[in-house]
Amino acid sequence: MTLIYPVASNSAHPARLSPAYRSSIKRTPSKPLIPIRHTLSELTGPVYGHETVRKHDNDLTIQSKGEPLGERIIVHGYILDEDGRAVPNTLVELWQANACGRYIHVVDQHPAPLDPNFTGAGRTQSDAAGYYKFITIKPGAYPWGNHHNAWRPAHIHFSVFGHSFISRLVTQMYFPGDPLFPFDPIFNSVTDGKARARMISSFDLENTEPEWALCYRFDIVLRGRNATPMESK
Amino acid sequence: MSKPRPDGITPSQTVGPYFKYGLTPNGEYAWNDAFTSNLLTSDTSGERIRVEGTVYDGDGDVIADCILEIWQADAQGHFSDPQDAHAPPNSPFNGFGRCDTDKSGGYVFDTIKPGVVPDADGKPQAPHILLAVFARGMLLHLYTRIYFDDEAANTSDSVLALVSSDRRATLIAKRKAGTNNVYTFDVHLQGDNETVFFDV
Ligand SMILES: [Fe+2]
């Protein structure tokens, strides 16, 4: 099946220059991007062998000798294209802060404790139906230096590939009802409310496991449409 | 569990400053790398090259928390993807690489010079590598192309032809003096030497 990648779909993305997010000011091109017609270079993308993902890489709670502290959660959903078709066998990577809002990264100096039993990195591959699942710890909010009293809403960083190099997506998954939403320039860099809502996971009681872990549902929609749609009117 | 009917794509958000332990740990964290910056295997055919450079912001300062990804054809101009009908199965060359910048904003990819791939009209393009740039401060990654200064086909490439002549050099990796297989390709996100980025 041949997919096409309408550039108009990119309007859901943030404006590259979002001055409220200070770091964007010197890291955004000042000249317009040049539109090109997609060639095979843009329309193809990497395929992974089974060696890329190991069996338990999607469970961030069993990577160390002991169990990490915090609220154990399940994060799952489908990777889909714009027509709602499954994106099978695609790589999904995630990284996140621990329950206290501290990253293991050496540059993170937030005075909250590190958890010796939590690295915060995981990966998996979507199955034939586009389904993926992680087990992890709910990350905490953390402060950053963008403006006075700036705090990031709790989030999990996601990296997904899809069918082509131009369906590549790096994003952040948020949690429903976070009181920090109105104050976060990164979240609000997406100006369309419906598009913003697609970055927020939903609480999934049906798949919450009794006596064990709450579940959040996060579906990810990548670029890509069928070149020959069924409806022809 | 039912699949939703999408009302649009999931928006991009910045990769942020803390991706290293998840995406490019390189032995510094308790996690393994899914990808490296060395695309070569012992049985990769083609001209072995190194592409290296530095990433700069609009003040001309180096960007030490950048992540770069490349995607390219093999030496025969085939992509390691079944969507390329010409691709040989089980090609030993995967065509994808990932590298973060070091403290000096530098990166290095070891790969092969890609072969010729058709453009949207089926005409040959000059050899090129696609480059995606991610960093803190970038809410959405940028795409550019790496061409090579020793390829005569650059003059007839349909994508390069869209770029004004005064900016075309930003897309062309220069062979490093005294070497025959090391190319330099710097990335300037903004400013006088701003790299040409493509709206794809
Ligand atoms: Fe973060």
Coordinates of C-alpha atoms and ligand atoms in Angstrom, one line a residue:
Chain A
M1 CA 0.0 0.0 0.0
T2 CA 1.3 3.4 -0.9
L3 CA 0.8 6.2 1.6
I4 CA 0.8 9.9 0.9
Y5 CA 1.8 12.6 3.4
P6 CA -0.3 15.7 3.0
V7 CA 1.7 18.6 4.4
A8 CA -1.5 20.3 5.6
S9 CA -1.7 17.7 8.4
N10 CA 1.4 19.4 9.9
S11 CA -0.8 22.3 11.0
A12 CA -1.5 20.3 14.2
H13 CA 2.1 20.8 15.2
P14 CA 3.3 23.7 17.3
A15 CA 4.6 26.9 15.7
R16 CA 8.4 26.4 15.7
L17 CA 8.9 29.8 17.1
S18 CA 6.9 30.0 20.3
P19 CA 8.5 32.9 22.2
A20 CA 6.9 31.9 25.5
Y21 CA 9.1 28.9 25.3
R22 CA 12.4 30.9 25.5
S23 CA 14.7 28.2 24.1
S24 CA 12.8 28.3 20.8
I25 CA 13.9 31.9 20.0
K26 CA 17.5 31.0 19.0
R27 CA 16.7 27.5 17.7
T28 CA 14.1 28.3 15.0
P29 CA 15.1 29.1 11.4
S30 CA 14.4 32.7 10.4
K31 CA 14.0 31.9 6.7
P32 CA 11.0 30.0 5.4
L33 CA 11.3 26.2 4.9
I34 CA 11.4 25.2 1.2
P35 CA 8.6 22.9 0.2
I36 CA 9.6 19.9 -1.9
R37 CA 7.7 17.0 -3.6
H38 CA 8.3 13.8 -1.7
T39 CA 10.7 11.3 -3.3
L40 CA 11.5 7.8 -2.3
S41 CA 14.0 9.3 0.2
E42 CA 11.1 10.9 2.1
L43 CA 8.6 8.1 1.6
T44 CA 10.6 5.2 3.0
G45 CA 11.8 4.7 6.5
P46 CA 13.8 2.3 8.7
V47 CA 12.6 -1.2 9.5
Y48 CA 13.8 -2.9 12.7
G49 CA 15.0 -6.4 13.4
H50 CA 13.8 -8.2 16.5
E51 CA 17.2 -7.6 18.1
T52 CA 16.3 -3.9 18.6
V53 CA 13.7 -4.6 21.3
R54 CA 14.4 -7.1 24.1
K55 CA 11.6 -9.0 25.8
H56 CA 11.1 -6.8 28.9
D57 CA 12.2 -3.5 27.5
N58 CA 8.6 -2.2 27.9
D59 CA 8.5 -2.8 31.7
L60 CA 10.4 0.1 33.4
T61 CA 9.6 -1.4 36.9
I62 CA 11.8 -4.5 36.5
Q63 CA 15.0 -3.1 35.2
S64 CA 16.8 -3.0 38.5
K65 CA 17.2 -5.3 41.5
G66 CA 14.5 -3.6 43.5
E67 CA 11.2 -2.0 42.6
P68 CA 11.0 1.7 41.9
L69 CA 9.1 3.9 44.2
G70 CA 5.9 5.7 43.0
E71 CA 2.6 4.9 41.5
R72 CA 2.8 1.9 39.1
I73 CA 0.9 2.5 35.9
I74 CA 0.1 0.9 32.6
V75 CA 0.4 3.1 29.5
H76 CA -1.0 1.6 26.3
G77 CA -2.7 2.3 23.1
Y78 CA -2.6 2.1 19.3
I79 CA -0.2 3.6 16.8
L80 CA -2.4 4.7 13.9
D81 CA -2.1 6.6 10.6
E82 CA -4.3 9.5 9.7
D83 CA -6.9 7.2 8.3
G84 CA -7.1 5.2 11.5
R85 CA -5.2 2.2 10.2
A86 CA -2.8 0.4 12.5
V87 CA 0.9 1.1 12.1
P88 CA 2.3 -2.3 12.9
N89 CA 5.8 -3.3 14.0
T90 CA 6.9 0.2 14.5
L91 CA 9.4 1.2 17.2
V92 CA 8.1 3.1 20.2
E93 CA 10.7 4.6 22.6
L94 CA 10.0 6.5 25.8
W95 CA 11.9 8.2 28.6
Q96 CA 10.7 10.1 31.7
A97 CA 11.4 11.5 35.1
N98 CA 10.9 9.4 38.2
A99 CA 8.0 9.7 40.6
C100 CA 9.6 12.7 42.2
G101 CA 10.1 14.6 39.0
R102 CA 13.8 13.9 38.7
Y103 CA 15.5 12.6 35.6
I104 CA 18.5 10.3 35.8
H105 CA 20.2 12.6 33.2
V106 CA 23.4 14.2 34.7
V107 CA 22.3 17.7 33.7
D108 CA 19.1 17.5 35.7
Q109 CA 19.9 19.2 39.1
H110 CA 16.3 19.4 40.4
P111 CA 16.8 18.8 44.2
A112 CA 14.5 15.8 44.3
P113 CA 15.8 12.3 45.0
L114 CA 17.0 9.9 42.3
D115 CA 15.6 6.4 42.5
P116 CA 18.3 3.7 42.3
N117 CA 15.7 1.3 40.9
F118 CA 14.5 3.5 38.1
T119 CA 16.2 4.5 34.9
G120 CA 13.2 5.8 33.1
A121 CA 13.9 4.5 29.7
G122 CA 11.9 1.9 27.7
R123 CA 11.1 0.7 24.3
T124 CA 8.7 -1.6 22.5
Q125 CA 7.4 -2.4 19.0
S126 CA 3.8 -2.1 18.1
D127 CA 2.2 -5.5 17.3
A128 CA 0.4 -6.4 14.1
A129 CA -2.7 -4.4 15.2
G130 CA -0.6 -1.3 16.0
Y131 CA -1.0 -2.0 19.8
Y132 CA 1.7 -1.2 22.3
K133 CA 2.0 -1.4 26.1
F134 CA 4.3 -0.1 28.8
I135 CA 4.4 -0.6 32.5
T136 CA 6.1 2.2 34.4
I137 CA 5.8 4.7 37.2
K138 CA 3.8 7.9 37.1
P139 CA 6.3 10.7 36.6
G140 CA 6.3 13.7 38.9
A141 CA 6.0 17.4 37.8
Y142 CA 9.3 19.2 37.8
P143 CA 10.5 22.9 37.8
W144 CA 12.5 24.4 35.0
G145 CA 14.0 27.8 34.4
N146 CA 11.9 29.1 31.6
H147 CA 10.2 31.8 33.8
H148 CA 9.4 32.4 37.4
N149 CA 7.9 29.4 39.1
A150 CA 7.8 27.4 35.9
W151 CA 6.8 23.8 36.3
R152 CA 6.3 21.2 33.6
P153 CA 3.1 19.2 33.9
A154 CA 3.8 15.5 34.5
H155 CA 4.7 13.9 31.1
I156 CA 6.3 11.0 29.4
H157 CA 8.5 11.6 26.3
F158 CA 7.6 9.4 23.3
S159 CA 9.5 8.8 20.1
V160 CA 7.8 6.9 17.3
F161 CA 8.8 6.1 13.7
G162 CA 5.9 5.0 11.5
H163 CA 6.0 4.1 7.8
S164 CA 8.5 6.8 6.6
F165 CA 11.2 9.1 7.6
I166 CA 8.7 12.0 7.5
S167 CA 6.2 10.2 9.7
R168 CA 8.8 10.4 12.5
L169 CA 7.3 11.9 15.7
V170 CA 8.8 12.9 19.0
T171 CA 6.1 14.1 21.5
Q172 CA 5.1 14.1 25.1
M173 CA 2.2 12.3 26.7
Y174 CA 0.4 14.2 29.5
F175 CA -2.0 13.1 32.2
P176 CA -5.7 14.1 32.3
G177 CA -6.7 17.1 34.5
D178 CA -3.2 18.4 35.2
P179 CA -3.5 21.8 36.9
L180 CA -0.3 23.0 35.3
F181 CA -1.7 22.9 31.7
P182 CA -2.7 26.6 31.5
F183 CA 0.8 27.6 32.5
D184 CA 3.1 25.4 30.4
P185 CA 4.4 27.1 27.2
I186 CA 5.5 23.8 25.7
F187 CA 2.0 22.2 26.0
N188 CA 0.4 25.4 24.9
S189 CA 2.7 25.8 21.9
V190 CA 0.1 23.6 20.2
T191 CA -2.5 26.3 19.6
D192 CA -5.5 24.2 18.5
G193 CA -7.4 22.8 21.5
K194 CA -8.4 19.6 19.8
A195 CA -4.8 18.9 18.8
R196 CA -3.6 19.7 22.4
A197 CA -6.2 17.2 23.7
R198 CA -4.5 14.5 21.5
M199 CA -1.4 14.8 23.7
I200 CA -3.4 14.0 26.9
S201 CA -3.8 10.3 27.9
S202 CA -7.2 9.2 29.2
F203 CA -7.8 7.2 32.4
D204 CA -8.7 3.7 31.4
L205 CA -10.6 2.0 34.2
E206 CA -11.5 -1.0 32.0
N207 CA -7.8 -2.0 31.7
T208 CA -6.8 -0.9 35.2
E209 CA -5.6 -4.0 37.0
P210 CA -7.3 -4.6 40.3
E211 CA -4.9 -4.5 43.3
W212 CA -2.0 -3.7 41.0
A213 CA -1.9 -0.6 38.6
L214 CA -4.0 2.2 37.2
C215 CA -4.1 2.3 33.4
Y216 CA -3.8 5.2 31.0
R217 CA -4.7 5.1 27.3
F218 CA -2.6 7.0 24.8
D219 CA -3.2 6.6 21.1
I220 CA -0.7 8.1 18.7
V221 CA -1.6 9.3 15.3
L222 CA 1.2 9.6 12.7
R223 CA 1.3 11.2 9.3
G224 CA 0.2 9.0 6.4
R225 CA -3.0 8.6 4.3
N226 CA -4.1 6.0 1.8
A227 CA -3.2 7.3 -1.7
T228 CA -6.4 5.8 -3.0
P229 CA -9.2 6.5 -0.6
M230 CA -12.3 4.2 -0.7
E231 CA -14.9 6.9 -0.9
S232 CA -15.0 8.5 -4.3
K233 CA -17.7 11.2 -4.7
Chain B
M1 CA -10.4 -2.2 23.1
S2 CA -11.4 -0.3 20.0
K3 CA -9.3 2.0 17.8
P4 CA -10.3 5.6 17.7
R5 CA -11.2 7.5 14.5
P6 CA -8.4 10.1 14.3
D7 CA -9.3 13.7 14.1
G8 CA -5.7 14.7 13.2
I9 CA -2.2 13.7 13.9
T10 CA -0.6 13.8 17.4
P11 CA 1.3 17.1 17.7
S12 CA 5.1 17.2 18.1
Q13 CA 6.7 18.3 21.3
T14 CA 10.4 19.1 22.0
V15 CA 12.8 16.2 22.6
G16 CA 14.0 18.3 25.6
P17 CA 17.4 18.3 27.3
Y18 CA 17.2 14.9 28.9
F19 CA 16.8 12.4 26.0
K20 CA 20.3 11.0 26.3
Y21 CA 19.8 8.1 28.7
G22 CA 16.8 7.0 26.7
L23 CA 17.8 7.6 23.0
T24 CA 21.6 7.8 22.9
P25 CA 23.0 6.3 26.2
N26 CA 26.2 5.1 24.6
G27 CA 27.4 3.3 27.8
E28 CA 26.9 6.3 30.0
Y29 CA 23.6 5.1 31.5
A30 CA 22.1 1.7 32.4
W31 CA 20.3 1.4 29.0
N32 CA 21.3 0.1 25.6
D33 CA 21.3 1.9 22.3
A34 CA 18.8 0.9 19.7
F35 CA 20.8 2.8 17.0
T36 CA 24.3 4.1 16.6
S37 CA 26.1 6.6 14.4
N38 CA 28.0 3.9 12.7
L39 CA 25.9 2.4 9.9
L40 CA 28.7 0.1 8.6
T41 CA 28.8 -3.6 8.9
S42 CA 31.6 -5.8 7.7
D43 CA 29.7 -6.7 4.6
T44 CA 28.4 -3.3 3.7
S45 CA 29.3 -2.6 0.1
G46 CA 30.0 0.9 -1.2
E47 CA 32.3 3.8 -0.7
R48 CA 32.9 4.2 3.1
I49 CA 32.6 7.8 4.2
R50 CA 32.5 9.8 7.4
V51 CA 30.1 12.8 7.7
E52 CA 30.9 15.1 10.6
G53 CA 30.0 18.6 11.7
T54 CA 28.8 21.0 14.4
V55 CA 25.4 22.3 15.2
Y56 CA 24.9 26.0 15.9
D57 CA 22.1 28.2 17.2
G58 CA 21.1 31.7 16.1
D59 CA 23.9 33.3 18.3
G60 CA 26.5 31.1 16.7
D61 CA 26.8 29.1 19.9
V62 CA 27.3 25.3 19.6
I63 CA 24.3 23.1 20.6
A64 CA 25.5 20.4 22.9
D65 CA 22.1 18.8 23.4
C66 CA 21.1 18.0 19.9
I67 CA 20.1 14.7 18.4
L68 CA 20.5 14.0 14.7
E69 CA 19.1 11.1 12.6
I70 CA 20.0 10.2 9.1
W71 CA 18.2 8.1 6.5
Q72 CA 19.7 7.1 3.2
A73 CA 19.8 4.6 0.4
D74 CA 22.5 2.0 0.0
A75 CA 25.3 2.3 -2.6
Q76 CA 22.9 0.9 -5.3
G77 CA 20.3 3.5 -4.5
H78 CA 18.0 1.1 -2.7
F79 CA 16.3 1.7 0.6
S80 CA 16.3 -1.0 3.3
D81 CA 12.5 -0.8 3.4
P82 CA 10.0 -3.1 1.6
Q83 CA 8.2 0.1 0.4
D84 CA 11.1 0.5 -2.0
A85 CA 10.1 -2.1 -4.6
H86 CA 13.7 -2.3 -5.7
A87 CA 15.2 -3.1 -2.3
P88 CA 16.9 -6.4 -2.0
P89 CA 15.6 -8.4 1.0
N90 CA 17.8 -8.7 4.1
S91 CA 20.1 -5.9 2.9
P92 CA 23.0 -5.8 5.3
F93 CA 22.8 -2.0 5.2
N94 CA 20.0 -0.6 7.3
G95 CA 20.4 3.1 6.2
F96 CA 19.4 4.7 9.5
G97 CA 21.6 6.3 12.1
R98 CA 21.3 8.3 15.2
C99 CA 23.9 10.6 16.9
D100 CA 23.8 13.1 19.7
T101 CA 26.1 16.1 19.7
D102 CA 29.0 16.3 22.2
K103 CA 30.0 19.2 24.4
S104 CA 31.4 21.0 21.4
G105 CA 28.2 20.5 19.4
G106 CA 29.9 18.0 17.2
Y107 CA 28.6 14.8 15.6
V108 CA 30.0 12.0 13.4
F109 CA 28.3 9.4 11.2
D110 CA 30.2 6.6 9.6
T111 CA 28.3 5.3 6.6
I112 CA 28.6 4.9 2.8
K113 CA 28.1 7.3 0.0
P114 CA 24.4 6.6 -1.1
G115 CA 23.6 5.7 -4.7
V116 CA 21.2 7.4 -7.0
V117 CA 17.5 7.6 -6.1
P118 CA 14.8 8.9 -8.4
D119 CA 13.0 12.2 -7.8
A120 CA 9.2 12.7 -7.9
D121 CA 9.3 12.6 -11.7
G122 CA 11.5 9.6 -11.9
K123 CA 14.6 11.6 -12.8
P124 CA 17.9 10.7 -11.0
Q125 CA 18.7 12.8 -7.9
A126 CA 22.2 13.5 -6.8
P127 CA 23.4 11.3 -4.0
H128 CA 22.1 12.7 -0.7
I129 CA 21.4 11.7 2.9
L130 CA 18.2 12.9 4.7
L131 CA 19.0 14.6 8.1
A132 CA 16.5 15.2 10.9
V133 CA 17.5 17.6 13.7
F134 CA 16.0 17.5 17.2
A135 CA 16.9 19.6 20.2
R136 CA 15.6 21.4 23.3
G137 CA 14.0 24.6 22.0
M138 CA 12.8 22.8 18.9
L139 CA 9.1 22.0 19.2
L140 CA 9.2 20.1 16.0
H141 CA 12.2 18.6 14.3
L142 CA 13.7 20.0 11.1
Y143 CA 14.6 18.1 7.9
T144 CA 17.5 18.9 5.6
R145 CA 19.6 17.0 3.1
I146 CA 23.3 16.3 2.9
Y147 CA 24.7 16.5 -0.6
F148 CA 28.4 16.0 -1.5
D149 CA 30.7 18.6 -3.1
D150 CA 32.4 16.1 -5.4
E151 CA 29.2 15.0 -7.2
A152 CA 28.7 16.4 -10.7
A153 CA 25.0 15.4 -10.5
N154 CA 24.4 18.2 -8.0
T155 CA 23.9 20.6 -10.9
S156 CA 20.9 18.7 -12.3
D157 CA 19.3 17.7 -8.9
S158 CA 15.6 18.8 -8.8
V159 CA 15.6 19.5 -5.1
L160 CA 18.8 21.6 -5.1
A161 CA 17.4 23.5 -8.1
L162 CA 14.6 24.8 -5.7
V163 CA 17.2 26.5 -3.5
S164 CA 18.6 29.9 -4.3
S165 CA 22.2 29.7 -5.4
D166 CA 23.4 31.8 -2.5
R167 CA 22.1 29.3 0.0
R168 CA 22.8 26.0 -1.8
A169 CA 26.2 25.6 -0.3
T170 CA 24.5 25.0 3.1
L171 CA 23.3 21.7 1.8
I172 CA 26.6 20.5 0.4
A173 CA 29.1 18.5 2.6
K174 CA 32.6 19.5 1.8
R175 CA 35.4 17.0 1.5
K176 CA 37.9 17.7 4.3
A177 CA 41.3 18.7 3.1
G178 CA 43.9 15.9 3.2
T179 CA 41.2 13.2 3.3
N180 CA 39.4 11.3 0.6
N181 CA 36.4 10.1 2.6
V182 CA 35.6 12.6 5.4
Y183 CA 33.0 15.2 4.7
T184 CA 32.1 18.2 6.8
F185 CA 28.5 19.3 7.2
D186 CA 27.7 22.0 9.8
V187 CA 24.1 22.8 10.7
H188 CA 23.1 26.4 11.5
L189 CA 19.6 26.5 12.9
Q190 CA 19.3 30.3 12.4
G191 CA 21.3 33.3 11.3
D192 CA 23.5 34.4 8.4
N193 CA 24.7 30.9 7.5
E194 CA 21.3 29.4 8.2
T195 CA 21.0 25.9 6.8
V196 CA 18.2 25.3 4.3
F197 CA 15.5 23.2 5.8
F198 CA 12.7 21.6 3.9
D199 CA 8.9 21.7 4.4
V200 CA 8.1 18.0 3.9
Ligands
FE1 FE 10.6 16.2 30.3

